[in-house]
Short mmCIF file of C-alpha atoms and ligand atoms in Angstrom, two decimals:
data_model
loop_
_atom_site.label_atom_id
_atom_site.label_comp_id
_atom_site.label_asym_id
_atom_site.label_seq_id
_atom_site.Cartn_x
_atom_site.Cartn_y
_atom_site.Cartn_z
CA MET A 1 21.75 13.65 28.03
CA PRO A 2 18.27 13.39 26.09
CA PRO A 3 18.61 11.22 22.96
CA VAL A 4 19.10 13.03 19.50
CA LYS A 5 15.97 11.99 17.03
CA LYS A 6 17.45 11.36 13.99
CA GLN A 7 16.91 13.75 11.24
CA VAL A 8 14.46 11.43 7.99
CA LYS A 9 15.89 13.64 5.10
CA LYS A 10 13.26 14.04 2.63
CA ARG A 11 14.60 13.28 -0.92
CA ALA A 12 13.46 15.28 -3.75
CA PRO A 13 11.28 14.20 -6.04
CA PRO A 14 12.03 13.37 -9.98
CA LYS A 15 10.33 15.81 -12.18
CA HIS A 16 8.83 13.82 -14.69
CA LYS A 17 8.05 16.29 -18.22
CA LEU A 18 5.53 15.75 -20.71
CA PRO A 19 6.39 15.08 -24.38
CA ASP A 20 6.60 17.11 -27.66
CA PRO A 21 3.45 16.47 -29.05
CA LEU A 22 3.23 14.80 -32.28
CA LYS A 23 2.06 15.54 -35.35
CA PRO A 24 -1.18 14.00 -37.09
CA GLY A 25 0.22 11.54 -39.80
CA GLU A 26 3.50 10.64 -37.76
CA VAL A 27 4.35 7.35 -38.21
CA LEU A 28 5.84 5.04 -35.08
CA THR A 29 7.57 1.77 -35.45
CA ASP A 30 7.33 -0.52 -32.17
CA SER A 31 9.22 -3.01 -31.32
CA MET A 32 7.58 -5.73 -33.62
CA LYS A 33 8.57 -3.83 -36.65
CA ARG A 34 4.76 -2.68 -37.02
CA GLN A 35 4.05 0.93 -38.10
CA TRP A 36 1.22 2.45 -36.44
CA LYS A 37 -0.26 5.99 -38.13
CA VAL A 38 -1.21 9.28 -35.59
CA GLY A 39 -4.29 11.36 -35.68
CA ALA A 40 -5.27 13.40 -33.18
CA ALA A 41 -5.25 13.94 -29.47
CA VAL A 42 -7.44 12.42 -27.49
CA GLY A 43 -6.11 12.26 -23.71
CA GLN A 44 -3.85 14.28 -21.80
CA GLY A 45 -2.17 11.88 -18.18
CA GLY A 46 0.24 13.95 -15.77
CA PHE A 47 2.92 12.32 -17.71
CA GLY A 48 1.96 11.36 -21.02
CA LEU A 49 -0.08 12.19 -24.44
CA LEU A 50 -2.40 9.56 -25.67
CA TYR A 51 -2.90 9.97 -29.41
CA ALA A 52 -6.27 7.88 -31.56
CA ALA A 53 -3.77 5.51 -33.88
CA SER A 54 -4.35 3.42 -37.08
CA PRO A 55 -1.47 0.79 -38.50
CA ASN A 56 0.10 2.41 -40.81
CA GLY A 57 -1.69 2.81 -44.25
CA PRO A 58 -3.23 5.28 -46.97
CA GLY A 59 -5.06 8.37 -45.54
CA SER A 60 -5.51 9.80 -42.39
CA VAL A 61 -6.24 8.65 -39.16
CA GLY A 62 -10.19 8.51 -38.76
CA PRO A 63 -12.41 9.58 -35.60
CA ASN A 64 -12.91 5.86 -34.93
CA ALA A 65 -9.53 4.56 -34.84
CA GLU A 66 -9.68 1.64 -33.17
CA TYR A 67 -5.77 1.82 -31.19
CA VAL A 68 -4.52 4.83 -28.91
CA ILE A 69 -1.15 5.60 -28.84
CA LYS A 70 0.80 6.68 -25.68
CA ILE A 71 3.93 8.81 -25.58
CA GLU A 72 6.17 10.13 -22.68
CA PRO A 73 9.71 11.28 -22.54
CA HIS A 74 12.05 8.09 -22.97
CA ASP A 75 13.49 8.99 -19.56
CA ASN A 76 10.44 9.27 -18.02
CA GLY A 77 9.52 6.51 -15.07
CA PRO A 78 5.85 5.68 -15.35
CA LEU A 79 5.36 4.22 -18.70
CA PHE A 80 8.51 2.40 -18.65
CA SER A 81 6.89 0.57 -15.57
CA GLU A 82 3.40 0.27 -17.60
CA ILE A 83 4.64 -1.38 -20.51
CA ASN A 84 6.58 -3.54 -18.30
CA PHE A 85 3.36 -4.68 -16.62
CA TYR A 86 1.59 -5.48 -20.11
CA LEU A 87 4.13 -7.28 -21.11
CA ARG A 88 4.09 -9.50 -18.16
CA THR A 89 0.58 -10.12 -17.48
CA ALA A 90 -1.45 -8.95 -20.24
CA LYS A 91 -0.60 -10.41 -23.23
CA GLN A 92 -3.65 -11.22 -25.49
CA ASP A 93 -3.23 -14.97 -24.83
CA MET A 94 -2.40 -15.36 -21.06
CA ILE A 95 -5.87 -13.06 -21.28
CA LYS A 96 -7.68 -15.43 -24.06
CA ASP A 97 -6.78 -18.49 -21.77
CA TRP A 98 -7.46 -17.36 -18.80
CA MET A 99 -10.88 -16.32 -20.25
CA LYS A 100 -11.46 -19.62 -21.55
CA ALA A 101 -11.24 -21.08 -17.88
CA LYS A 102 -13.10 -19.26 -16.23
CA LYS A 103 -15.63 -19.26 -18.72
CA MET A 104 -15.90 -15.49 -18.60
CA LYS A 105 -17.25 -12.89 -21.66
CA HIS A 106 -15.77 -10.14 -20.48
CA LEU A 107 -12.05 -8.88 -18.67
CA GLY A 108 -11.24 -5.79 -18.00
CA VAL A 109 -7.86 -5.78 -18.43
CA PRO A 110 -6.42 -4.24 -21.62
CA ARG A 111 -4.68 -6.36 -23.84
CA TYR A 112 -0.69 -5.49 -24.36
CA ILE A 113 -0.83 -4.09 -28.21
CA GLY A 114 2.81 -2.92 -28.99
CA SER A 115 5.15 -0.31 -27.63
CA GLY A 116 8.63 0.80 -28.51
CA SER A 117 10.68 4.08 -29.27
CA HIS A 118 10.30 6.96 -31.55
CA GLU A 119 12.98 9.20 -32.18
CA GLY A 120 11.87 12.90 -33.20
CA LYS A 121 12.71 16.52 -32.05
CA THR A 122 13.47 14.10 -28.69
CA ARG A 123 13.43 10.84 -27.61
CA LEU A 124 9.89 9.21 -26.89
CA ARG A 125 8.88 5.77 -25.57
CA PHE A 126 5.28 4.85 -26.43
CA MET A 127 2.72 1.94 -25.78
CA VAL A 128 0.19 1.37 -28.51
CA MET A 129 -3.17 0.49 -26.65
CA GLU A 130 -6.85 -0.71 -27.16
CA ARG A 131 -8.92 2.64 -27.45
CA PHE A 132 -11.62 2.48 -24.67
CA GLY A 133 -14.41 5.65 -23.78
CA GLU A 134 -15.62 7.70 -21.42
CA ASN A 135 -14.48 7.18 -17.77
CA LEU A 136 -16.60 6.50 -14.78
CA HIS A 137 -15.77 8.90 -13.10
CA LYS A 138 -16.57 11.13 -15.42
CA MET A 139 -19.97 9.02 -15.28
CA PHE A 140 -20.45 9.48 -12.14
CA GLU A 141 -20.41 13.07 -11.94
CA ALA A 142 -22.68 13.40 -14.92
CA ALA A 143 -25.05 11.11 -12.62
CA GLY A 144 -25.31 13.24 -10.13
CA LYS A 145 -22.74 11.66 -7.75
CA VAL A 146 -23.87 8.42 -7.19
CA PHE A 147 -24.72 5.57 -8.82
CA THR A 148 -27.41 2.94 -8.29
CA ARG A 149 -27.15 -0.46 -6.08
CA ARG A 150 -27.61 -2.14 -9.01
CA ASP A 151 -24.63 -0.40 -11.33
CA VAL A 152 -22.62 -0.77 -7.59
CA ALA A 153 -23.62 -4.60 -8.12
CA ILE A 154 -22.48 -5.20 -11.64
CA LEU A 155 -19.32 -3.02 -11.52
CA ALA A 156 -18.08 -4.92 -8.10
CA ILE A 157 -18.07 -8.12 -9.86
CA ARG A 158 -16.28 -7.16 -13.21
CA LEU A 159 -14.33 -5.32 -10.83
CA LEU A 160 -13.39 -7.92 -8.54
CA ASN A 161 -13.34 -10.35 -11.80
CA THR A 162 -10.76 -8.00 -13.12
CA LEU A 163 -8.21 -7.63 -9.70
CA GLU A 164 -8.71 -11.72 -9.15
CA TYR A 165 -6.47 -11.93 -12.81
CA LEU A 166 -4.15 -9.23 -11.95
CA HIS A 167 -3.48 -10.84 -8.31
CA ASP A 168 -3.18 -14.01 -9.87
CA HIS A 169 -0.49 -12.80 -11.89
CA GLN A 170 1.76 -11.62 -9.69
CA PHE A 171 0.77 -7.83 -9.53
CA VAL A 172 -1.58 -5.61 -7.94
CA HIS A 173 -2.46 -2.44 -9.28
CA ALA A 174 -3.01 0.20 -6.16
CA ASP A 175 -4.75 2.89 -7.77
CA ILE A 176 -8.46 2.15 -8.40
CA LYS A 177 -10.72 4.62 -9.03
CA GLY A 178 -13.55 6.00 -11.34
CA SER A 179 -10.88 7.74 -13.48
CA ASN A 180 -9.05 5.36 -14.56
CA LEU A 181 -12.11 2.92 -15.18
CA LEU A 182 -12.79 3.29 -18.87
CA LEU A 183 -15.96 2.24 -20.40
CA GLY A 184 -15.53 0.35 -24.42
CA PHE A 185 -14.77 2.56 -27.15
CA THR A 186 -17.48 1.73 -29.49
CA LYS A 187 -21.66 1.37 -28.62
CA ASP A 188 -21.20 -2.08 -28.81
CA ALA A 189 -18.50 -2.09 -25.73
CA GLN A 190 -19.76 0.05 -23.81
CA ASP A 191 -21.26 -2.18 -21.57
CA GLN A 192 -17.33 -3.14 -20.73
CA VAL A 193 -15.54 -1.84 -18.18
CA TYR A 194 -11.62 -1.73 -18.26
CA LEU A 195 -8.90 -0.71 -15.30
CA VAL A 196 -6.20 1.47 -17.46
CA ASP A 197 -3.22 3.34 -15.43
CA TYR A 198 -0.46 0.73 -14.51
CA GLY A 199 2.07 3.60 -13.30
CA LEU A 200 1.90 2.51 -10.10
CA ALA A 201 1.04 -1.47 -10.28
CA TYR A 202 3.49 -3.00 -8.52
CA ARG A 203 4.69 -6.81 -8.80
CA TYR A 204 3.27 -7.67 -4.83
CA GLN A 205 4.44 -11.40 -5.66
CA PRO A 206 7.59 -11.74 -7.94
CA ASP A 207 8.80 -15.54 -7.96
CA SER A 208 10.98 -15.76 -4.89
CA GLY A 209 7.92 -15.48 -2.99
CA HIS A 210 5.35 -12.53 -1.38
CA ARG A 211 6.68 -9.34 0.07
CA ASP A 212 7.49 -8.65 3.75
CA TYR A 213 5.39 -6.47 6.18
CA LYS A 214 7.12 -3.73 6.34
CA GLU A 215 6.30 -0.39 7.27
CA ASP A 216 8.36 2.81 5.95
CA PRO A 217 7.25 6.29 6.44
CA ARG A 218 9.55 7.86 3.68
CA LYS A 219 7.05 5.75 1.14
CA ALA A 220 3.86 6.93 3.27
CA HIS A 221 0.66 7.56 1.56
CA ASP A 222 1.02 6.77 -2.39
CA GLY A 223 -1.85 6.45 -4.04
CA THR A 224 -5.11 8.81 -4.86
CA PRO A 225 -5.14 10.60 -1.56
CA GLU A 226 -9.33 9.43 -1.04
CA PHE A 227 -8.82 5.83 -1.97
CA THR A 228 -4.85 4.80 -0.59
CA SER A 229 -5.13 1.88 1.44
CA SER A 230 -3.75 1.88 4.95
CA ASP A 231 -1.38 -0.45 4.20
CA ALA A 232 -0.41 2.53 1.48
CA HIS A 233 -0.85 5.30 4.01
CA LYS A 234 2.09 3.11 6.37
CA GLY A 235 4.53 2.70 3.95
CA VAL A 236 3.72 -1.49 2.96
CA PRO A 237 4.89 -2.27 -0.35
CA ALA A 238 0.92 -2.97 -2.16
CA ALA A 239 -0.42 -6.29 -1.31
CA ARG A 240 -4.12 -7.51 -2.94
CA ARG A 241 -5.60 -6.98 0.21
CA GLY A 242 -5.02 -3.01 -0.37
CA ASP A 243 -6.36 -3.28 -3.93
CA ILE A 244 -10.19 -4.99 -1.88
CA GLU A 245 -9.66 -2.12 0.70
CA ILE A 246 -9.40 0.32 -2.44
CA LEU A 247 -12.36 -0.72 -4.66
CA GLY A 248 -14.35 -0.65 -0.94
CA TYR A 249 -13.70 2.75 -0.88
CA VAL A 250 -14.75 3.66 -4.26
CA LEU A 251 -17.94 1.74 -4.26
CA LEU A 252 -18.58 3.14 -0.55
CA GLN A 253 -18.59 6.68 -2.35
CA TRP A 254 -20.45 5.29 -5.46
CA LEU A 255 -23.03 4.34 -3.59
CA CYS A 256 -23.21 7.50 -0.79
CA GLY A 257 -21.35 10.13 -2.92
CA GLN A 258 -18.96 11.37 -0.36
CA LEU A 259 -16.62 9.46 1.86
CA PRO A 260 -16.18 11.12 5.05
CA TRP A 261 -12.84 12.14 5.21
CA GLU A 262 -13.22 13.68 1.97
CA ASP A 263 -13.28 17.06 3.81
CA ASN A 264 -9.56 17.21 4.52
CA LEU A 265 -7.46 15.49 1.75
CA THR A 266 -4.88 17.60 1.84
CA ASN A 267 -3.69 15.93 5.07
CA CYS A 268 -2.59 12.47 4.62
CA ASP A 269 -2.10 11.59 8.12
CA TYR A 270 -5.86 12.90 8.59
CA LEU A 271 -6.68 10.23 5.89
CA LYS A 272 -4.55 7.46 7.54
CA ASP A 273 -6.51 8.33 11.33
CA GLN A 274 -9.32 8.92 9.42
CA LYS A 275 -9.79 4.90 7.58
CA MET A 276 -7.76 3.42 10.40
CA LYS A 277 -10.48 4.48 12.82
CA TYR A 278 -13.48 3.43 10.88
CA LEU A 279 -12.22 0.30 9.73
CA LYS A 280 -12.15 -0.50 13.53
CA ASN A 281 -14.95 0.55 13.49
CA ILE A 282 -17.61 -0.45 10.12
CA PRO A 283 -20.87 0.69 11.85
CA SER A 284 -18.91 4.34 12.86
CA LEU A 285 -18.08 4.21 8.99
CA LEU A 286 -21.52 3.43 8.13
CA LYS A 287 -23.58 5.84 9.89
CA ALA A 288 -21.33 8.57 8.40
CA CYS A 289 -22.15 7.69 4.77
CA PHE A 290 -25.45 6.63 5.24
CA PRO A 291 -27.09 8.27 8.01
CA LYS A 292 -30.95 7.12 7.63
CA GLY A 293 -29.18 3.63 8.38
CA ASP A 294 -29.74 2.22 4.48
CA CYS A 295 -26.29 0.74 3.60
CA PRO A 296 -26.91 -2.02 1.07
CA ASP A 297 -26.28 -5.49 2.95
CA GLU A 298 -23.84 -6.44 0.67
CA LEU A 299 -21.45 -3.23 1.10
CA ARG A 300 -21.49 -3.59 4.61
CA LYS A 301 -20.33 -7.10 4.30
CA TYR A 302 -18.01 -6.86 1.49
CA LEU A 303 -16.29 -3.77 4.14
CA GLU A 304 -16.98 -6.16 7.29
CA TYR A 305 -14.65 -8.61 5.23
CA THR A 306 -12.33 -5.49 4.35
CA SER A 307 -11.83 -4.51 7.88
CA GLY A 308 -11.08 -8.06 8.95
CA LEU A 309 -8.39 -8.39 6.09
CA VAL A 310 -6.85 -5.54 6.28
CA VAL A 311 -6.71 -4.27 10.20
CA ASN A 312 -4.27 -6.88 11.36
CA SER A 313 -0.86 -7.13 9.87
CA SER A 314 -1.08 -10.77 10.09
CA ARG A 315 -2.97 -11.19 7.36
CA TYR A 316 -1.02 -9.33 4.73
CA GLN A 317 -0.13 -11.83 2.67
CA GLU A 318 -3.94 -13.70 2.61
CA LYS A 319 -5.71 -14.67 -0.63
CA PRO A 320 -8.86 -12.08 -0.74
CA ASP A 321 -11.70 -14.58 -1.02
CA TYR A 322 -12.88 -13.42 -4.00
CA ASN A 323 -15.60 -15.96 -5.03
CA TYR A 324 -17.07 -14.63 -1.21
CA LEU A 325 -17.17 -10.83 -2.60
CA ARG A 326 -18.53 -11.15 -5.75
CA GLY A 327 -21.13 -13.28 -4.49
CA LEU A 328 -22.33 -10.98 -1.83
CA PHE A 329 -23.30 -8.94 -5.53
CA SER A 330 -24.51 -11.47 -7.21
CA SER A 331 -26.88 -12.43 -4.56
CA ALA A 332 -27.88 -8.71 -4.24
CA LEU A 333 -28.50 -8.60 -7.60
CA LYS A 334 -30.93 -12.08 -7.55
CA LYS A 335 -32.84 -11.17 -4.71
CA ALA A 336 -33.86 -8.12 -6.20
CA GLY A 337 -34.31 -9.55 -9.57
CA TRP A 338 -31.49 -7.56 -11.45
CA LYS A 339 -30.25 -9.04 -14.54
CA ASP A 340 -26.14 -8.50 -14.41
CA ASP A 341 -26.73 -8.13 -18.48
CA GLY A 342 -23.95 -5.09 -18.43
CA LYS A 343 -26.53 -2.19 -19.15
CA PHE A 344 -25.68 0.27 -16.96
CA ASP A 345 -28.14 2.68 -15.42
CA PHE A 346 -25.51 5.79 -15.31
CA LEU A 347 -25.52 5.37 -19.28
CA SER A 348 -28.26 7.83 -19.49
CA ALA A 349 -26.19 10.80 -17.20
CA LYS A 350 -24.36 11.74 -20.40
CA PRO A 351 -21.54 14.06 -19.63
CA LYS A 352 -21.41 17.25 -21.03
CA SER A 353 -17.96 18.28 -22.29
CA SER A 354 -14.69 16.62 -22.36
CA LYS A 355 -12.58 18.29 -19.97
CA LYS A 356 -9.40 16.62 -19.70
CA GLY A 357 -8.09 13.52 -20.40
CA GLN A 358 -10.72 12.64 -23.26
CA VAL A 359 -10.26 15.68 -25.86
CA LYS A 360 -13.36 16.43 -27.58
CA SER A 361 -13.64 14.96 -30.93
CA SER A 362 -16.09 13.90 -33.19
CA THR A 363 -16.71 10.61 -31.67
CA ASP A 364 -17.21 11.89 -28.39
CA GLU A 365 -21.43 11.67 -29.56
CA GLU A 366 -20.74 7.85 -29.86
CA VAL A 367 -18.81 6.71 -26.87
CA GLN A 368 -20.96 8.76 -24.44
CA SER A 369 -24.51 8.75 -26.37
CA PRO A 370 -26.99 6.72 -23.80
CA GLN A 371 -28.39 3.45 -24.69
CA SER A 372 -31.62 4.38 -26.73
CA GLY A 373 -34.31 2.71 -25.57
CA ARG A 374 -32.71 1.19 -22.13
CA SER A 375 -34.75 1.18 -19.10
CA LEU A 376 -33.26 2.56 -15.74
CA SER A 377 -33.10 0.43 -12.52
CA PRO A 378 -36.31 -0.95 -10.81
CA LYS A 379 -36.17 2.66 -8.42
CA LYS A 380 -34.99 5.32 -10.31
CA ARG A 381 -33.31 7.42 -12.45
CA ALA A 382 -30.26 8.95 -12.37
CA ALA A 383 -29.52 12.49 -10.95
CA PRO A 384 -29.15 15.24 -13.71
CA LYS A 385 -25.47 16.67 -13.72
CA LYS A 386 -23.86 18.48 -11.06
CA LYS A 387 -27.58 18.04 -8.86
CA ALA A 388 -26.30 18.01 -4.82
CA VAL A 389 -25.98 15.09 -3.80
CA LYS A 390 -29.17 13.84 -2.52
CA ARG A 391 -31.66 10.60 -3.07
CA LYS A 392 -34.99 10.91 -3.68
CA SER A 393 -37.62 9.85 -0.73
CA ASP A 394 -38.40 6.73 -3.27
CA GLU A 395 -34.94 5.29 -3.19
CA SER A 396 -34.98 2.55 -1.01
CA ASP A 397 -31.90 1.04 -2.45
CA VAL A 398 -29.21 3.41 -1.74
CA SER A 399 -28.97 6.19 1.38
CA SER A 400 -28.41 10.00 1.63
CA PRO A 401 -24.36 11.13 1.47
CA PRO A 402 -22.75 12.43 4.46
CA LYS A 403 -23.37 16.32 4.38
CA LYS A 404 -19.67 16.99 4.92
CA LYS A 405 -18.21 20.29 2.36
CA ALA A 406 -15.17 18.62 0.41
CA ALA A 407 -12.34 20.41 1.12
CA PRO A 408 -10.22 22.31 -1.87
CA ARG A 409 -8.23 19.67 -3.54
CA LYS A 410 -5.67 18.77 -2.64
CA LYS A 411 -2.68 20.77 -3.69
CA VAL A 412 0.70 19.08 -3.90
CA VAL A 413 0.51 15.34 -4.34
CA LYS A 414 3.00 12.52 -4.49
CA ARG A 415 2.88 10.06 -7.69
CA VAL A 416 5.04 6.77 -7.41
CA TYR A 417 5.72 4.96 -9.72
CA VAL A 418 7.00 1.57 -8.87
CA ASP A 419 9.07 -0.16 -11.79
CA SER A 420 6.47 -3.75 -12.15
CA ASP A 421 9.29 -5.35 -12.59
CA SER A 422 10.77 -4.53 -9.67
CA GLU A 423 13.90 -6.58 -9.25
CA SER A 424 15.00 -4.12 -12.84
CA PRO A 425 13.62 -1.31 -11.98
CA PRO A 426 14.98 2.04 -13.84
CA LYS A 427 18.81 2.23 -12.22
CA PRO A 428 21.52 4.69 -12.94
CA LYS A 429 24.44 4.31 -16.14
CA ALA A 430 26.55 1.65 -14.06
CA ALA A 431 23.77 -0.78 -13.55
CA LYS A 432 21.71 -0.17 -16.49
CA ALA A 433 23.53 -2.42 -19.16
CA LYS A 434 23.15 -5.46 -16.35
CA ALA A 435 19.77 -4.94 -15.79
CA ALA A 436 18.99 -4.49 -19.85
CA LYS A 437 20.80 -7.94 -20.29
CA ALA A 438 18.54 -9.14 -17.87
CA ARG A 439 15.26 -7.31 -19.36
CA LYS A 440 15.77 -8.45 -22.30
CA ALA A 441 16.22 -12.47 -21.32
CA GLU A 442 12.71 -12.04 -19.56
CA SER A 443 11.03 -10.29 -21.98
CA PRO A 444 12.67 -11.16 -26.00
CA ASP A 445 9.80 -9.05 -27.97
CA ASP A 446 10.35 -6.07 -26.25
CA SER A 447 13.39 -4.61 -27.35
CA ASP A 448 12.46 -1.64 -26.05
CA SER A 449 11.81 -2.03 -22.67
CA ASP A 450 15.50 -3.07 -22.36
CA SER A 451 16.34 0.78 -21.54
CA PRO A 452 15.06 2.32 -18.48
CA PRO A 453 15.15 5.44 -17.59
CA LYS A 454 18.10 6.51 -15.69
CA PRO A 455 16.93 7.45 -12.46
CA LYS A 456 17.61 11.08 -12.07
CA THR A 457 17.34 11.26 -7.56
CA ALA A 458 18.91 10.47 -4.90
CA ARG A 459 16.27 8.10 -3.96
CA GLY A 460 16.98 5.99 -7.01
CA LYS A 461 20.42 6.55 -7.22
CA ALA A 462 20.08 5.16 -3.66
CA ALA A 463 17.71 2.37 -4.43
CA ALA A 464 19.91 1.11 -7.27
CA LYS A 465 23.17 0.81 -4.78
CA ARG A 466 21.44 -1.43 -2.33
CA GLY A 467 20.24 -3.24 -5.31
CA ARG A 468 16.59 -3.29 -4.49
CA LYS A 469 13.49 -1.91 -6.19
CA ALA A 470 13.63 1.47 -8.06
CA ARG A 471 11.01 4.24 -7.37
CA ALA A 472 10.61 7.44 -8.98
CA LEU A 473 8.05 10.25 -7.13
CA SER A 474 7.44 13.02 -8.61
CA THR A 475 5.26 15.54 -7.35
CA ILE A 476 3.09 18.20 -9.25
CA ALA A 477 0.97 20.94 -8.17
CA THR A 478 -2.32 20.03 -8.69
CA GLN A 479 -5.76 22.05 -7.77
CA THR A 480 -8.69 20.13 -9.14
CA SER A 481 -12.23 18.78 -8.79
CA PRO A 482 -12.58 15.97 -5.85
CA GLY A 483 -11.87 12.87 -7.56
CA LEU A 484 -10.79 13.72 -11.46
CA MET A 485 -7.20 14.23 -9.93
CA THR A 486 -5.67 11.64 -10.70
CA ARG A 487 -1.71 11.42 -8.97
CA GLY A 488 0.36 14.37 -9.83
CA ARG A 489 -1.84 14.95 -12.60
CA LEU A 490 -4.01 18.53 -13.32
CA SER A 491 -7.08 17.52 -14.27
CA ASN A 492 -9.71 20.34 -13.79
CA GLY A 493 -10.00 20.68 -17.39
CA THR A 494 -5.98 22.51 -18.21
N1 ATP B 501 -6.95 2.96 -24.41
C1 ATP B 501 -7.07 4.29 -24.16
N2 ATP B 501 -8.36 4.74 -24.84
C2 ATP B 501 -9.05 5.58 -24.74
N3 ATP B 501 -7.94 6.93 -23.82
C3 ATP B 501 -7.75 6.57 -22.83
C4 ATP B 501 -7.05 4.90 -22.82
N4 ATP B 501 -5.95 4.90 -21.72
C5 ATP B 501 -6.08 6.55 -20.86
N5 ATP B 501 -7.08 7.30 -21.81
C6 ATP B 501 -7.29 8.39 -20.97
O1 ATP B 501 -6.22 9.01 -21.55
C7 ATP B 501 -5.92 10.24 -19.62
C8 ATP B 501 -4.42 9.60 -19.70
O2 ATP B 501 -4.27 8.77 -19.32
P1 ATP B 501 -3.59 7.97 -18.01
O3 ATP B 501 -4.47 7.54 -17.35
O4 ATP B 501 -3.30 6.36 -18.49
O5 ATP B 501 -2.25 8.54 -18.39
P2 ATP B 501 -1.40 8.99 -17.16
O6 ATP B 501 -0.13 9.53 -17.58
O7 ATP B 501 -0.57 7.58 -16.33
O8 ATP B 501 -1.87 9.90 -16.11
P3 ATP B 501 -1.80 9.92 -14.70
O9 ATP B 501 -1.81 11.03 -14.43
O10 ATP B 501 -3.04 9.42 -14.34
O11 ATP B 501 -1.10 8.67 -14.54
C9 ATP B 501 -7.40 9.77 -18.90
O12 ATP B 501 -8.31 10.52 -18.78
C10 ATP B 501 -7.83 8.58 -19.84
O13 ATP B 501 -9.13 8.52 -19.72
#
């Protein structure tokens, strides 16, 4: 008799819901008893709403308020996970000390400001953040879907700095992409880039040591399809090399306009096979992306390094060579005589209107306005919005993108929330009190994060039962324009 194939049952993901909106003027009190007044809505994610906010005081919250409050229903998982990440890694002193030790002027990790719970019509969880401006995906679109080689080199160095900090603090981000990279809010801070959305951040190296390499098809394909790492496609826990790989795809897209697998983003197995095929043969990837053969040298070397790091499971736990990778881009800048002054070329291509994420407000002009009198890269100006992704013939620094048509945007994507404190994830009621106690001891200043959301899925319950990390999945129907979608988020302006 032929062996009976074991059926792997797919678990239904939990449905995350959006919170009831707050009214302007509402006051929230965080776990440190600081009061925050809510202003206009400034953004919306798949699970939460964002409002401008100020420390409570007389008058209403102005359009230039320095803070943002992100809210989610109390029993949602992602914000709980995100707050946990911030508490562990993004306290102001930690960031300050790191910058001092590394002699850095800027680090793209947002500082933790505060968090708490709020009893309104329903119970909410909230987090106070620094306020940021436009996201890089919008800048990329506004620039005609190409960034200059100079901008990409500066961004690569900044992002490698950011990743090194996260990795040194036991976390990986696992969802690096333009729409999660925000510029500073004020005109003075427009040359600063912050990595946000830690809903997928994963503690790859808890105190007990680095996680083991283990493929699990049930957990496969987490992340944003075009950038998902090959480990994630195989259901392997996220590790440092995955962030390096994801960043490589982001840099590649910025330089060539479109990744070769963007023609079929709905098929995760296709994406996995394509990435594996190209990772094993970087020249073929470069040929597909740069048919004229003009791939910048630093990107080629970055991708070759990444290929060596990720194709073999034996290098899963390896610490990436951040210095080598940064050096590739700083040498390119030096060679071309470009300064890393942080004044990006793409700032002169202004996004037309805020569709989603950034709700248009009177401050939009300030956030998006080009740097006056700013000279562009030696070779070219950014293309006008919506122009075909083509480079002028004199643009020797970058080359034409692949001509493939992007497939209609993936309809259903998986949003995975991995509790950043993977030892104390959202747990079922029975385990909740125990987890709360442990968490409180770890995070004494966060009275809120001691009450994690209850998992509503068989998966969460099973995970808790087995005493291992909990993960909450959600699948939300999406149909969006390429790149704008973040996991499970309707980002087509609706
Ligand atoms: N600190 C901030 N200041 C200003 N805007 C922000 C800030 N953080 C996030 N945003 C904007 O709000 C939107 C939603 O943010 P975020 O991605 O963190 O939410 P989310 O619910 O986790 O969404 P996603 O569906 O992408 O996971 C984004 O478009 C982002 O540009």
